Coordinates of C-alpha atoms in Angstrom, one line a residue:
M1 CA 2.6 -28.8 -73.2
R2 CA 3.2 -29.5 -69.5
V3 CA 6.7 -31.0 -68.9
D4 CA 8.4 -32.5 -65.9
E5 CA 11.9 -33.4 -67.0
L6 CA 12.7 -34.8 -63.6
S7 CA 10.1 -37.6 -64.1
G8 CA 10.3 -37.6 -67.9
K9 CA 6.5 -37.2 -68.2
F10 CA 4.8 -34.8 -70.5
T11 CA 1.2 -34.1 -71.4
I12 CA -0.4 -31.7 -74.0
K13 CA -1.7 -29.0 -71.7
Q14 CA -1.0 -25.3 -71.4
N15 CA 1.7 -24.6 -68.9
G16 CA 3.4 -21.4 -67.7
S17 CA 2.7 -18.1 -69.3
Y18 CA -0.2 -18.1 -71.8
D19 CA -1.3 -15.2 -74.0
K20 CA -4.7 -16.0 -75.5
N21 CA -4.4 -13.1 -78.0
I22 CA -1.5 -14.7 -79.9
L23 CA -3.2 -17.5 -81.9
C24 CA -6.6 -19.1 -82.1
A25 CA -6.8 -22.5 -80.3
E26 CA -7.0 -24.3 -83.7
C27 CA -3.9 -22.6 -85.1
D28 CA -1.9 -23.2 -81.9
G29 CA -3.0 -26.8 -81.5
K30 CA -3.0 -28.0 -85.1
I31 CA -0.3 -25.9 -86.7
L32 CA 2.3 -25.3 -84.0
G33 CA 1.2 -28.4 -82.0
K34 CA 2.9 -30.8 -84.4
F35 CA 6.2 -28.9 -83.9
D36 CA 5.7 -29.3 -80.1
Q37 CA 5.1 -33.0 -80.4
E38 CA 8.4 -33.5 -82.3
G39 CA 10.4 -31.2 -80.1
Y40 CA 9.4 -32.9 -76.9
R41 CA 9.6 -36.4 -78.4
I42 CA 13.3 -35.7 -79.1
L43 CA 14.1 -33.9 -75.9
L44 CA 12.4 -36.3 -73.5
D45 CA 12.5 -39.7 -75.3
E46 CA 14.6 -40.1 -78.4
I47 CA 17.7 -38.5 -77.2
Y48 CA 18.4 -41.2 -74.6
K49 CA 18.6 -43.8 -77.3
H50 CA 21.6 -42.1 -78.9
C51 CA 24.3 -41.8 -76.2
L52 CA 27.6 -41.7 -78.1
Y53 CA 30.0 -41.2 -75.1
R54 CA 29.7 -41.2 -71.4
D55 CA 31.8 -40.9 -68.3
D56 CA 31.2 -39.8 -64.7
K57 CA 30.8 -36.2 -65.6
V58 CA 29.9 -35.9 -69.3
K59 CA 27.5 -37.5 -71.8
I60 CA 27.4 -36.8 -75.5
Y61 CA 24.3 -37.7 -77.5
N62 CA 24.4 -37.8 -81.3
L63 CA 21.3 -37.9 -83.5
S64 CA 21.3 -38.6 -87.2
S65 CA 18.6 -37.3 -89.5
E66 CA 16.8 -40.6 -89.7
Y67 CA 15.7 -40.2 -86.1
Y68 CA 14.3 -36.6 -86.2
D69 CA 12.3 -34.3 -88.5
Y70 CA 14.7 -31.4 -89.0
N71 CA 12.1 -28.9 -90.1
K72 CA 9.6 -29.7 -87.3
L73 CA 12.4 -29.7 -84.7
R74 CA 13.8 -26.3 -85.9
K75 CA 10.3 -24.8 -86.1
F76 CA 9.6 -26.1 -82.6
F77 CA 12.3 -23.8 -81.1
I78 CA 11.5 -20.9 -83.5
S79 CA 7.8 -21.1 -82.6
I80 CA 8.6 -20.6 -78.9
L81 CA 10.7 -17.6 -79.6
W82 CA 8.2 -16.1 -82.1
K83 CA 5.3 -16.5 -79.7
A84 CA 7.3 -14.8 -76.9
S85 CA 8.2 -11.9 -79.3
I86 CA 4.6 -11.2 -80.3
S87 CA 3.2 -11.7 -76.8
S88 CA 1.7 -8.8 -74.9
L89 CA 2.6 -10.4 -71.6
P90 CA 4.9 -8.2 -69.5
E91 CA 7.4 -11.0 -68.8
Y92 CA 8.2 -11.2 -72.5
S93 CA 8.4 -7.5 -73.1
Y94 CA 12.2 -7.7 -73.6
I95 CA 11.9 -10.5 -76.2
Q96 CA 11.8 -8.6 -79.4
L97 CA 12.8 -10.3 -82.7
G98 CA 12.5 -7.0 -84.6
E99 CA 13.2 -7.6 -88.3
Y100 CA 13.4 -11.4 -87.7
E101 CA 9.8 -11.6 -86.4
D102 CA 8.3 -11.8 -89.9
K103 CA 11.0 -14.1 -91.1
A104 CA 10.3 -16.5 -88.2
L105 CA 6.6 -16.5 -89.1
A106 CA 7.5 -17.2 -92.8
I107 CA 9.6 -20.2 -91.6
L108 CA 6.7 -21.5 -89.4
K109 CA 4.3 -21.2 -92.4
G110 CA 6.7 -23.0 -94.7
I111 CA 7.0 -20.0 -97.0
A112 CA 10.8 -19.6 -96.6
S113 CA 13.6 -21.5 -94.8
Y114 CA 16.2 -18.8 -94.1
E115 CA 18.8 -21.4 -93.2
D116 CA 21.3 -18.7 -92.1
L117 CA 18.9 -17.6 -89.4
F118 CA 17.9 -19.1 -86.1
K119 CA 21.0 -21.4 -85.6
I120 CA 20.2 -23.6 -82.6
Y121 CA 22.4 -25.7 -80.3
I122 CA 21.6 -27.4 -77.1
Y123 CA 23.1 -28.4 -73.7
K124 CA 21.4 -30.9 -71.5
Y125 CA 21.3 -30.7 -67.7
P126 CA 21.7 -33.9 -65.6
K127 CA 18.3 -35.2 -64.7
D128 CA 18.5 -34.8 -60.9
K129 CA 19.0 -31.0 -61.0
D130 CA 16.3 -28.7 -59.7
Y131 CA 16.8 -26.1 -62.3
N132 CA 15.4 -28.6 -64.8
K133 CA 12.0 -27.3 -63.8
F134 CA 12.6 -23.6 -64.4
I135 CA 11.3 -22.2 -67.7
Y136 CA 12.5 -18.9 -69.0
I137 CA 13.7 -17.0 -72.0
T138 CA 16.6 -14.5 -71.8
K139 CA 18.8 -12.7 -74.3
T140 CA 22.6 -12.4 -74.6
K141 CA 25.3 -12.0 -77.2
I142 CA 27.7 -14.8 -78.4
A143 CA 30.7 -13.6 -80.4
N144 CA 28.8 -10.3 -80.6
Y145 CA 25.8 -12.0 -82.3
K146 CA 22.3 -11.5 -80.8
T147 CA 21.3 -14.8 -79.2
F148 CA 18.3 -15.9 -77.1
V149 CA 18.5 -18.6 -74.5
L150 CA 15.6 -20.9 -73.6
N151 CA 15.8 -22.8 -70.3
M152 CA 13.2 -25.6 -70.5
A153 CA 12.5 -29.3 -70.0
G154 CA 16.0 -29.8 -68.5
Y155 CA 17.8 -28.1 -71.4
M156 CA 19.6 -24.8 -72.1
I157 CA 18.9 -24.0 -75.8
F158 CA 20.8 -21.3 -77.6
I159 CA 19.2 -19.6 -80.7
I160 CA 21.5 -17.3 -82.6
L161 CA 19.3 -15.0 -84.6
N162 CA 21.6 -14.5 -87.6
G163 CA 24.2 -17.2 -87.9
K164 CA 25.7 -16.1 -91.1
N165 CA 29.5 -16.0 -90.7
H166 CA 29.1 -16.8 -87.0
P167 CA 32.3 -18.7 -85.8
Y168 CA 30.2 -21.5 -84.3
T169 CA 28.9 -22.4 -87.8
K170 CA 32.4 -23.0 -89.1
E171 CA 33.3 -26.6 -89.6
N172 CA 36.6 -26.4 -87.7
Y173 CA 34.8 -25.0 -84.6
P174 CA 33.8 -27.8 -82.1
I175 CA 30.3 -26.3 -81.4
S176 CA 29.5 -26.5 -85.1
K177 CA 28.8 -30.3 -84.5
M178 CA 26.1 -29.2 -82.1
I179 CA 24.2 -26.9 -84.5
I180 CA 20.9 -28.5 -85.5
N181 CA 20.9 -29.3 -89.2
N182 CA 19.3 -31.7 -91.6
K183 CA 22.1 -34.3 -91.3
N184 CA 23.0 -34.8 -87.6
F185 CA 23.7 -32.9 -84.4
C186 CA 25.1 -33.5 -80.9
I187 CA 23.8 -32.6 -77.5
I188 CA 26.2 -32.4 -74.5
E189 CA 25.1 -33.2 -70.9
S190 CA 27.5 -31.9 -68.3
E191 CA 27.3 -31.3 -64.6
E192 CA 30.1 -28.7 -64.9
L193 CA 28.2 -26.8 -67.6
Y194 CA 25.1 -27.0 -65.4
F195 CA 26.8 -25.2 -62.6
Q196 CA 28.3 -22.6 -65.0
H197 CA 24.8 -21.8 -66.3
Q198 CA 23.1 -22.0 -62.9
H199 CA 24.0 -18.4 -62.0
L200 CA 22.1 -17.2 -65.2
A201 CA 19.0 -19.1 -64.1
E202 CA 19.3 -17.7 -60.6
Q203 CA 19.5 -14.2 -62.0
K204 CA 16.6 -14.7 -64.2
M205 CA 14.4 -16.2 -61.5
Q206 CA 15.2 -13.4 -59.1
E207 CA 14.3 -10.9 -61.8
M208 CA 10.9 -12.7 -62.4
W209 CA 10.2 -12.8 -58.7
R210 CA 10.9 -9.1 -58.4
K211 CA 8.3 -8.5 -61.1
G212 CA 5.7 -10.5 -59.1
Y213 CA 5.9 -13.9 -60.8
K214 CA 5.8 -16.9 -58.5
P215 CA 6.1 -20.4 -60.0
P216 CA 4.1 -23.0 -58.0
F217 CA 7.3 -24.6 -56.7
A218 CA 9.1 -21.3 -55.8
P219 CA 10.4 -21.0 -52.3
K220 CA 8.9 -18.4 -50.0
L221 CA 10.9 -15.2 -49.8

């Protein structure tokens, strides 16, 4: 799917890194494609209809389950991570799910749910920021739990591999309201958070450029 969050337009076309050895076109389009449709529908359209709070610096969006398909939305993010993990492309060599790779595939196939795994929460960048166009995956640790970060379509998406007993999943922890579940979840849009996360994006892009990757909009070095 080709996405330009700055304009809000998206089309179903291959964009960015592509590894033809991962899946056949039919599997990628018909099986994972339905997850893509739901994911981008939420991120680029539906979310704007559910602004719960706003001021000059912050917006809070809240979606209840009647407005999204929880299983498809969760599988959308898991599928991105899973495809990166099994890819042979050098830019994804550090994305390794290990023991969770087979579990991710089982979730995508509908064989199992593993609700304690792949806990997802999302921050949104303001629409006028250039880093909305950067797409990358990186890894980190949050509260000493292995976590992957997707920067795409104007969002920073955190995926905690094993969320069992993670503090963010506790009801008394504020971020617990942001964890995607089958009832509701919140997304926070914040310029302050954007600038806090910007350094991570800059580090990642510099790393990619050093490896020889040049996005079409990259400045000349």
